[in-house]
């Protein structure tokens, strides 16, 4: 528990692909015990598999004894009936053993893969609930490698190790009992090198664990860098930085290679060490059996059987050693997997949270103070405003002023530090997240388009929507026209992140998706930043009836888009500096007025330059004289 607390505390530390994550000094056997939770649903299958494996162990123990009987008793007696009967039993035992071996291999693999599926499911589901701060504090590649690579690394251990090690322990103990029954003196001689083996394993495991922890870090760093490089490939090509990217890649993969080789070198010290001790022990058995040293007196059949038992004795030890070897390796990956599962969502339903009933859309910010980290600076300082249902509120101001933070608190992507945010009088912290967000539509500047077709991306806003409803939403935001011009219309396939669409097209599709959800509260965070002026004007006309009756928060990209807002809040340094209608704020000649004048001064300058460059009769030049409002950056 203490290690889990330390682990959770360490997850907030920010890092990049150049920084290794923290390592735990000791193996946390609590992580290994937690694997049992994934075995529990398949306990019945596990018991059947274990029964089969124990039967195999019993056969493996019986075969050397049958060999002893045949050499010492049956062959000297020259009894063909007994020889045939024992041979038949011997053959039957081998056939049964091979059948059980096949069943064990298939069944264990099936159960192991089901356990991995459950673990990957839990990881993915849990990651969906984590706060934005978790994803902001680490490269996404380091998250991805935990869900895919690290879980896959556990495959052999979970597929065969857990059950086989129980069988190996059973075989070891049963063999040891039989060996003591046959000759206790020779058995004790067989155990003389056991302390050396235990010491060897204990020393080696410490170095091996550190080596695989380092390897997991370097693999995580490389994965993070590859993910970042793919996401930024357009920027790399634009600035012709392929060579620099390649050098960094070579550096990262070089560290993975050296870490891998070191880990492999250490790992493969285990098997030769155990094998050498086993070989020395068998040689000692032969020597004692032949010379009779130490009062050992054995027959030929007994000696051959004892060597067989020695193999049965050492093979489980080798297997247990290999399993321990795997466990050491996997512990480094389990540490990362359970570290992720132990991160508690910062934003989750409170005990006793209620379902938010259908809302009208009144929003109240009551003296809200917000900071991202305890002891950090205030992002919002005593923000207090009250918005009637159905009103449109615009938020403007410089970058970093706190505009996006306000709408994030309303959507409860973060919780306020002080004060409260209420919707229809309900504190958003007292209602379930699902019931709150179902009644909100959020449209961001960085729109995300999923792999699939256009229709599926719009339907994401409401999964039970009909094709007609989808088309009506698209028509309302003037997306229908360009969609019908696509090769297959609404069934046109789009690539990951909508790379085959223009930025404006992606935003129109995302707008249709939000409007299809029919939210009572609409949040537009620079939602029209990539739409040209003509499209935007058509879009505003189409949205007019949809915004009616909804509470809307618009983070302005162009001041021309918010002139008709019921209220405009000018945000600066986390406070509402001015508020009022467009005309009221212009009349005040304050911060909003200065922003308005500077923006339109840029427009007049741009239009003046454009007019000078336009030749008479140049239709293209006339078409270009469309007002282009410069962007007002938003947080």
XYZ file of C-alpha atoms in Angstrom:
635
model
C 0.000 0.000 0.000
C 2.822 2.355 0.840
C 4.431 1.741 -2.557
C 1.093 2.403 -4.252
C 0.777 5.729 -2.433
C 4.297 6.694 -3.454
C 3.579 5.546 -6.982
C 0.394 7.620 -7.228
C 2.212 10.647 -5.883
C 4.878 10.271 -8.548
C 2.549 10.070 -11.512
C 1.966 13.803 -11.660
C 5.635 14.504 -12.370
C 5.908 15.805 -15.896
C 8.363 14.165 -18.258
C 9.270 13.989 -21.938
C 10.738 11.348 -24.224
C 14.191 12.376 -22.984
C 13.414 11.633 -19.332
C 13.177 8.247 -17.655
C 10.297 7.542 -15.310
C 10.892 6.755 -11.656
C 11.880 3.203 -10.698
C 10.925 1.244 -7.595
C 13.878 -0.208 -5.738
C 12.203 -3.475 -4.731
C 9.779 -5.843 -6.414
C 6.246 -5.028 -5.329
C 4.804 -8.504 -4.797
C 1.450 -6.788 -4.335
C 1.466 -6.222 -8.117
C 2.049 -9.922 -8.672
C -0.786 -10.793 -6.282
C -3.084 -8.489 -8.236
C -2.720 -10.763 -11.255
C -4.825 -13.208 -9.242
C -7.818 -10.896 -9.682
C -7.593 -11.505 -13.430
C -7.328 -15.273 -12.920
C -10.400 -15.449 -10.661
C -13.068 -15.369 -13.454
C -11.323 -18.342 -15.070
C -10.722 -20.296 -11.873
C -12.806 -23.297 -13.015
C -10.814 -23.616 -16.243
C -7.665 -23.132 -14.211
C -8.538 -26.004 -11.880
C -9.136 -28.342 -14.840
C -5.846 -27.283 -16.413
C -4.063 -27.750 -13.095
C -5.511 -31.271 -12.773
C -4.192 -32.105 -16.223
C -0.779 -30.663 -15.405
C -0.574 -32.562 -12.101
C -1.465 -35.760 -13.954
C 1.419 -35.072 -16.305
C 3.690 -34.585 -13.304
C 2.563 -37.915 -11.828
C 3.308 -39.655 -15.129
C 6.722 -37.994 -15.291
C 7.495 -39.291 -11.785
C 6.197 -42.813 -12.556
C 8.238 -43.353 -15.731
C 11.702 -43.526 -14.033
C 10.287 -45.969 -11.485
C 8.921 -48.169 -14.290
C 12.354 -47.987 -15.919
C 13.964 -49.159 -12.646
C 11.465 -52.039 -12.356
C 12.079 -53.130 -15.928
C 15.900 -53.117 -15.592
C 16.183 -54.581 -12.081
C 13.261 -57.031 -12.065
C 11.462 -57.734 -15.347
C 14.422 -58.135 -17.710
C 16.481 -60.328 -15.314
C 13.411 -62.551 -14.766
C 13.035 -63.034 -18.527
C 9.257 -62.877 -18.175
C 7.830 -61.787 -21.592
C 4.284 -61.342 -20.264
C 5.366 -58.885 -17.577
C 7.722 -57.198 -20.044
C 4.876 -56.740 -22.575
C 2.455 -55.532 -19.880
C 4.946 -53.020 -18.492
C 5.818 -51.890 -22.021
C 2.127 -51.350 -22.779
C 1.690 -49.312 -19.599
C 4.795 -47.364 -20.522
C 3.413 -46.634 -24.002
C -0.025 -45.708 -22.654
C 1.563 -43.320 -20.147
C 3.482 -41.559 -22.935
C 0.352 -41.250 -25.129
C -1.706 -39.858 -22.240
C 1.139 -37.488 -21.397
C 1.259 -36.145 -24.975
C -2.535 -35.693 -25.105
C -2.503 -33.842 -21.799
C 0.421 -31.742 -23.044
C -1.572 -30.639 -26.090
C -4.646 -29.835 -23.980
C -2.531 -27.907 -21.477
C -0.838 -25.829 -24.189
C -4.109 -24.806 -25.876
C -6.117 -24.294 -22.674
C -3.453 -22.280 -20.879
C -2.935 -20.079 -23.935
C -6.691 -19.446 -24.140
C -6.998 -18.513 -20.452
C -3.852 -16.395 -20.609
C -5.127 -14.425 -23.594
C -8.492 -13.885 -21.901
C -6.677 -12.515 -18.847
C -4.639 -10.176 -21.058
C -7.844 -9.035 -22.783
C -9.379 -8.203 -19.413
C -6.278 -6.333 -18.283
C -6.099 -4.338 -21.509
C -9.843 -3.609 -21.211
C -9.386 -2.278 -17.668
C -6.452 -0.137 -18.744
C -8.305 1.370 -21.692
C -11.491 1.950 -19.694
C -9.560 3.546 -16.839
C -7.563 5.815 -19.145
C -10.856 7.164 -20.536
C -11.703 8.491 -17.060
C -8.383 10.187 -16.286
C -8.196 13.993 -16.111
C -6.681 16.235 -18.761
C -3.733 16.862 -16.442
C -2.675 13.204 -16.735
C -2.381 13.468 -20.511
C -0.785 16.906 -20.293
C 1.974 15.626 -17.983
C 3.405 12.834 -20.166
C 3.833 12.009 -23.854
C 0.930 10.035 -25.276
C 3.387 7.454 -26.587
C 4.269 6.521 -22.993
C 0.589 5.875 -22.321
C 0.115 3.876 -25.507
C 3.021 1.512 -24.793
C 1.421 0.466 -21.494
C -1.831 -0.593 -23.144
C -0.180 -2.504 -25.996
C 3.479 -3.487 -25.558
C 3.646 -3.957 -21.801
C 0.492 -6.071 -21.668
C 1.743 -8.182 -24.575
C 5.004 -8.762 -22.702
C 3.019 -10.501 -19.954
C 1.619 -13.036 -22.434
C 4.011 -15.950 -21.751
C 3.946 -15.430 -18.003
C 0.159 -15.391 -17.800
C -0.335 -18.041 -20.500
C 1.822 -20.726 -18.910
C 3.822 -19.519 -15.956
C 1.240 -19.284 -13.172
C -0.202 -22.779 -13.583
C 2.978 -24.505 -14.719
C 4.928 -23.267 -11.730
C 2.366 -24.945 -9.434
C 2.839 -28.177 -11.371
C 6.607 -27.810 -11.189
C 6.453 -27.373 -7.430
C 4.256 -30.483 -7.197
C 6.672 -32.446 -9.412
C 9.622 -31.254 -7.355
C 8.067 -32.313 -4.046
C 6.759 -35.653 -5.363
C 10.139 -36.454 -6.926
C 11.907 -35.525 -3.718
C 9.678 -37.909 -1.722
C 10.299 -40.795 -4.134
C 14.053 -40.107 -4.118
C 14.140 -40.267 -0.311
C 12.218 -43.538 -0.426
C 14.680 -45.081 -2.906
C 17.888 -43.894 -1.179
C 17.981 -41.101 1.364
C 21.794 -40.867 1.317
C 21.974 -40.291 -2.437
C 19.102 -37.803 -2.164
C 20.983 -35.718 0.395
C 24.044 -35.721 -1.883
C 21.746 -34.511 -4.698
C 20.782 -31.481 -2.574
C 24.299 -30.475 -1.636
C 24.529 -27.743 -4.296
C 21.044 -26.327 -3.587
C 22.308 -23.467 -1.352
C 24.658 -22.388 -4.141
C 21.720 -22.264 -6.554
C 19.581 -20.154 -4.195
C 22.436 -17.683 -3.659
C 23.068 -17.475 -7.403
C 19.399 -16.699 -8.173
C 19.084 -14.066 -5.444
C 22.186 -12.190 -6.606
C 21.228 -12.373 -10.265
C 17.612 -11.207 -9.831
C 18.634 -7.819 -8.455
C 20.710 -6.996 -11.531
C 18.089 -8.414 -13.853
C 15.249 -6.344 -12.403
C 17.202 -3.109 -12.731
C 18.153 -4.001 -16.304
C 14.536 -4.590 -17.345
C 13.324 -1.476 -15.557
C 15.851 0.525 -17.537
C 14.774 -1.247 -20.735
C 11.096 -0.441 -20.091
C 12.024 3.226 -19.632
C 14.011 3.363 -22.874
C 11.243 1.578 -24.803
C 8.739 4.047 -23.372
C 10.936 7.001 -24.396
C 11.356 5.662 -27.942
C 7.629 5.045 -28.295
C 6.887 8.579 -27.078
C 9.336 10.063 -29.581
C 7.933 8.046 -32.507
C 4.381 9.088 -31.585
C 5.418 12.754 -31.379
C 7.349 12.573 -34.660
C 4.419 11.079 -36.559
C 2.037 13.693 -35.158
C 4.457 16.482 -36.157
C 5.616 15.116 -39.502
C 4.134 18.030 -41.463
C 6.064 20.530 -39.366
C 9.237 18.450 -39.754
C 8.923 18.471 -43.542
C 7.972 22.150 -43.644
C 11.159 23.176 -41.831
C 13.288 20.464 -43.508
C 14.272 18.904 -40.168
C 14.243 15.247 -41.277
C 17.980 14.846 -40.608
C 17.707 16.249 -37.065
C 14.709 14.019 -36.362
C 16.647 11.012 -37.653
C 19.606 11.756 -35.374
C 17.320 11.984 -32.334
C 15.609 8.748 -33.375
C 18.974 7.013 -33.693
C 19.928 8.263 -30.245
C 16.707 6.949 -28.691
C 16.783 3.576 -30.418
C 20.483 3.227 -29.603
C 19.604 3.521 -25.917
C 16.898 0.859 -26.351
C 19.360 -1.464 -28.069
C 22.067 -1.108 -25.425
C 19.503 -1.562 -22.625
C 18.074 -4.609 -24.387
C 21.456 -6.249 -24.840
C 22.389 -5.669 -21.219
C 19.081 -7.156 -20.043
C 19.463 -10.179 -22.319
C 23.036 -10.794 -21.166
C 21.901 -10.846 -17.557
C 18.767 -12.896 -18.274
C 20.699 -15.673 -19.993
C 23.030 -16.074 -17.069
C 20.172 -17.813 -15.252
C 19.747 -20.885 -17.458
C 23.465 -21.773 -17.856
C 24.007 -21.361 -14.122
C 21.150 -23.696 -13.175
C 22.060 -26.147 -15.962
C 25.680 -26.336 -14.843
C 24.685 -27.009 -11.245
C 22.262 -29.687 -12.496
C 24.966 -31.343 -14.622
C 27.465 -31.328 -11.749
C 24.828 -32.902 -9.491
C 24.089 -35.707 -11.984
C 27.822 -36.349 -12.436
C 28.106 -36.564 -8.642
C 25.255 -39.144 -8.558
C 27.048 -41.284 -11.144
C 30.300 -41.033 -9.233
C 28.702 -41.966 -5.906
C 26.710 -44.805 -7.478
C 29.791 -46.307 -9.098
C 32.221 -45.850 -6.229
C 29.792 -46.416 -3.341
C 31.341 -43.450 -1.547
C 29.518 -42.355 1.595
C 27.779 -45.713 2.060
C 25.759 -45.368 -1.152
C 24.811 -48.806 -2.567
C 22.620 -48.862 -5.666
C 21.709 -51.268 -8.461
C 22.026 -50.377 -12.140
C 18.283 -49.861 -12.501
C 18.195 -47.781 -9.326
C 21.062 -45.599 -10.587
C 19.376 -45.023 -13.964
C 16.079 -44.290 -12.208
C 17.816 -41.930 -9.804
C 19.408 -40.025 -12.681
C 15.919 -39.773 -14.226
C 14.591 -38.482 -10.948
C 17.474 -36.062 -10.724
C 16.377 -34.675 -14.081
C 12.788 -34.566 -12.806
C 14.173 -32.847 -9.743
C 16.273 -30.264 -11.555
C 13.961 -29.621 -14.513
C 11.245 -28.173 -12.225
C 13.930 -26.102 -10.522
C 15.079 -24.848 -13.918
C 11.439 -24.130 -14.876
C 10.780 -22.402 -11.566
C 13.979 -20.426 -12.093
C 12.849 -19.477 -15.597
C 9.441 -18.464 -14.247
C 11.122 -16.369 -11.585
C 13.224 -14.972 -14.390
C 10.053 -14.028 -16.276
C 8.537 -12.641 -13.109
C 11.516 -10.350 -12.600
C 11.210 -9.214 -16.197
C 7.451 -8.725 -15.987
C 7.594 -6.933 -12.654
C 9.066 -3.914 -14.423
C 6.094 -3.880 -16.806
C 3.516 -4.703 -14.138
C 4.852 -1.733 -12.201
C 3.945 0.570 -15.099
C 0.576 -1.092 -15.800
C -0.669 -0.982 -12.220
C 0.814 2.483 -11.787
C -1.616 3.631 -14.485
C -4.531 1.721 -12.949
C -3.749 3.272 -9.546
C -4.067 6.845 -10.816
C -7.306 8.133 -9.407
C -9.438 10.356 -11.658
C -9.391 13.896 -10.303
C -12.894 14.416 -11.623
C -15.411 11.707 -10.718
C -18.885 11.390 -9.303
C -19.152 12.245 -5.637
C -20.755 9.710 -3.316
C -24.487 10.344 -3.532
C -24.249 12.352 -6.766
C -27.662 12.761 -8.385
C -28.781 12.685 -11.993
C -29.065 16.203 -13.352
C -32.687 16.626 -14.504
C -33.402 18.216 -17.906
C -32.147 21.777 -17.594
C -33.286 25.099 -18.970
C -29.707 26.384 -19.073
C -29.203 28.972 -16.341
C -25.498 29.159 -15.415
C -24.027 30.749 -12.280
C -20.358 31.254 -11.455
C -20.197 32.147 -7.771
C -16.871 33.762 -6.770
C -14.900 31.082 -8.581
C -11.186 30.710 -7.896
C -9.199 28.130 -9.841
C -5.582 26.952 -9.913
C -4.221 23.868 -11.679
C -1.913 22.776 -8.865
C -1.963 23.385 -5.106
C 0.317 26.291 -4.387
C 0.274 27.383 -8.016
C -0.912 30.713 -9.344
C -4.599 31.505 -9.663
C -5.880 31.089 -13.208
C -9.254 32.572 -12.239
C -9.709 35.121 -9.466
C -13.186 35.471 -7.932
C -15.031 35.177 -11.241
C -18.708 35.887 -10.598
C -21.437 36.061 -13.237
C -24.975 34.834 -13.804
C -26.329 33.872 -17.218
C -30.092 33.461 -17.782
C -31.272 30.404 -19.690
C -31.226 30.853 -23.451
C -28.645 33.665 -23.427
C -25.572 33.863 -25.640
C -22.397 34.896 -23.835
C -19.152 35.742 -25.623
C -15.749 35.494 -23.940
C -12.921 37.575 -25.376
C -9.495 38.587 -24.192
C -5.793 37.901 -24.617
C -4.134 34.490 -24.661
C -3.937 32.875 -21.231
C -6.603 35.142 -19.760
C -8.769 32.229 -18.568
C -11.492 31.985 -21.218
C -11.133 28.272 -21.942
C -10.731 27.578 -18.242
C -14.199 29.041 -17.625
C -15.893 26.690 -20.091
C -13.799 23.751 -18.835
C -15.091 24.368 -15.319
C -18.640 24.525 -16.642
C -18.167 21.150 -18.370
C -16.416 19.949 -15.212
C -13.229 18.901 -16.918
C -11.704 20.520 -13.829
C -13.150 21.346 -10.409
C -13.114 24.821 -8.928
C -10.603 25.546 -6.173
C -13.013 27.887 -4.407
C -16.590 28.998 -5.072
C -19.053 27.022 -7.179
C -20.390 26.563 -10.691
C -24.120 25.867 -10.911
C -26.469 24.851 -13.712
C -30.136 25.558 -12.948
C -29.139 25.886 -9.304
C -27.365 22.498 -9.173
C -23.686 22.574 -8.220
C -21.985 20.679 -11.035
C -19.977 18.738 -8.419
C -23.185 17.324 -6.924
C -24.509 15.738 -10.131
C -23.191 12.814 -12.156
C -20.718 13.644 -14.895
C -22.677 11.714 -17.511
C -25.950 13.533 -16.811
C -24.147 16.905 -16.889
C -22.210 16.387 -20.090
C -25.130 14.790 -21.924
C -26.855 18.171 -21.780
C -23.832 20.082 -23.058
C -22.409 20.419 -26.530
C -18.747 21.374 -26.800
C -17.158 22.472 -30.058
C -13.410 23.017 -29.892
C -11.012 24.723 -32.263
C -8.983 21.517 -32.620
C -11.764 19.312 -33.941
C -11.276 15.554 -33.876
C -12.554 13.359 -36.681
C -12.560 9.607 -36.122
C -11.627 7.004 -38.707
C -14.820 5.934 -40.502
C -17.247 7.710 -42.785
C -18.809 11.161 -42.566
C -22.181 9.823 -41.433
C -20.634 7.889 -38.513
C -18.685 10.954 -37.384
C -21.823 13.084 -37.247
C -23.824 10.299 -35.563
C -21.203 10.256 -32.770
C -23.213 13.131 -31.266
C -26.291 10.890 -30.918
C -25.916 7.221 -31.652
C -29.636 6.586 -32.212
C -30.020 9.386 -34.780
C -31.604 8.517 -38.125
C -29.984 9.329 -41.463
C -32.582 12.074 -41.965
C -31.699 13.696 -38.633
C -28.024 13.536 -39.545
C -28.647 15.294 -42.843
C -30.841 17.934 -41.177
C -28.056 18.743 -38.723
C -25.548 18.959 -41.583
C -27.855 21.265 -43.538
C -28.314 23.531 -40.510
C -24.586 24.182 -40.315
C -24.173 24.304 -44.103
C -22.091 21.141 -44.195
C -24.522 19.277 -46.452
C -23.349 21.056 -49.604
C -19.700 20.057 -49.404
C -20.559 16.561 -48.094
C -22.657 15.855 -51.199
C -19.693 16.865 -53.341
C -17.511 14.187 -51.727
C -17.021 10.941 -53.741
C -19.563 8.922 -51.729
C -21.439 11.698 -49.980
C -22.189 10.839 -46.353
C -20.621 7.395 -46.825
C -17.251 8.842 -47.843
C -14.455 7.304 -45.801
C -12.281 9.706 -43.825
C -8.831 8.931 -42.503
C -7.510 9.275 -38.958
C -8.073 12.813 -37.599
C -9.840 13.684 -40.872
C -6.572 14.247 -42.729
C -8.339 13.993 -46.119
C -10.625 16.937 -45.257
C -9.831 20.615 -45.019
C -9.772 22.283 -41.608
C -13.024 24.086 -42.368
C -14.730 20.886 -43.471
C -13.641 19.100 -40.301
C -15.092 21.894 -38.194
C -18.412 21.871 -40.033
C -18.723 18.102 -39.515
C -17.882 18.541 -35.830
C -20.485 21.319 -35.609
C -23.141 19.043 -37.079
C -22.121 16.379 -34.557
C -22.587 18.755 -31.626
C -25.893 20.118 -32.885
C -27.233 16.607 -33.481
C -26.815 15.950 -29.748
C -29.361 18.748 -29.156
C -27.597 20.183 -26.051
C -29.240 22.676 -23.730
C -25.902 24.422 -23.171
C -23.625 25.031 -26.145
C -19.911 25.830 -25.838
C -18.079 27.105 -28.920
C -14.345 27.429 -28.251
C -13.031 29.256 -31.338
C -15.299 26.938 -33.274
C -15.223 28.957 -36.515
C -11.497 29.652 -36.612
C -10.883 27.591 -39.775
C -13.999 28.588 -41.692
C -13.731 31.325 -44.299
C -15.836 34.436 -43.897
C -18.449 33.546 -46.506
C -18.975 30.073 -45.020
C -19.113 31.574 -41.558
C -21.797 34.051 -42.533
C -23.895 31.219 -43.981
C -23.201 29.156 -40.880
C -24.342 31.934 -38.558
C -27.599 32.185 -40.487
C -28.135 28.446 -40.206
C -27.347 28.394 -36.503
C -29.605 31.274 -35.549
C -32.682 29.112 -34.954
C -30.631 26.378 -33.298
C -29.044 28.746 -30.783
C -32.445 30.126 -29.887
C -33.527 28.779 -26.519
C -30.050 27.407 -25.722
C -27.505 28.883 -23.363
C -24.390 29.443 -25.445
C -20.827 30.331 -24.479
C -18.734 31.523 -27.407
C -15.007 32.099 -27.162
C -14.571 34.655 -29.909
C -12.124 34.192 -32.738
C -13.404 37.131 -34.730
C -15.184 39.981 -33.030
C -17.609 40.185 -35.941
C -19.054 36.822 -34.880
C -20.097 37.953 -31.414
C -21.562 41.389 -32.042
C -25.092 40.043 -31.465
C -24.258 38.238 -28.213
C -26.497 39.063 -25.236
C -23.415 39.582 -23.061
C -19.720 39.975 -23.858
C -17.184 39.323 -21.105
C -13.694 40.698 -21.560
C -11.398 38.396 -19.571
C -7.893 39.375 -18.498
C -5.615 37.914 -15.814
C -8.355 35.546 -14.686
C -10.953 38.269 -14.058
C -13.892 39.805 -15.877
C -12.556 43.256 -16.676
C -15.609 44.448 -18.626
C -19.008 43.078 -19.540
C -21.981 44.278 -21.523
C -23.379 44.200 -25.033
C -21.259 45.035 -28.057
C -22.559 48.587 -28.234
C -22.266 49.146 -24.484
C -18.637 48.035 -24.445
C -17.755 50.197 -27.430
C -19.335 53.160 -25.667
C -17.149 52.529 -22.587
C -14.043 52.901 -24.783
C -12.181 50.448 -22.558
C -10.290 47.206 -23.178
C -12.917 45.779 -25.539
C -13.023 49.022 -27.532
C -9.231 48.992 -27.932
C -9.304 45.338 -29.065
C -12.073 46.140 -31.531
C -10.278 49.148 -32.966
C -6.936 47.360 -33.315
C -8.597 44.460 -35.091
C -10.433 46.621 -37.583
C -7.375 48.760 -38.135
C -5.675 45.578 -39.344
C -8.665 44.874 -41.601
C -8.573 48.339 -43.120
C -4.842 48.030 -43.728
C -5.264 44.618 -45.334
C -8.121 45.821 -47.542
C -6.118 48.899 -48.545
C -3.179 46.775 -49.644
C -5.552 44.450 -51.458
C -7.235 47.324 -53.310
C -3.867 48.631 -54.546
C -2.929 45.227 -55.911
C -6.281 44.722 -57.708
C -6.352 45.659 -61.379
C -9.536 47.006 -63.030
C -11.665 44.214 -64.419
C -9.919 41.626 -62.288
C -12.851 39.527 -61.045
C -10.595 37.353 -58.920
C -9.307 40.428 -57.164
C -12.849 41.639 -56.484
C -13.763 38.276 -55.078
C -10.807 38.479 -52.761
C -12.090 41.677 -51.210
C -13.991 39.695 -48.648
C -13.505 40.922 -45.120
C -10.994 38.672 -43.341
C -11.024 39.215 -39.608
C -7.727 38.477 -37.891
C -7.739 35.901 -35.151
C -8.011 36.772 -31.521
C -6.081 34.080 -29.698
C -7.863 32.215 -26.961
C -6.577 30.041 -24.249
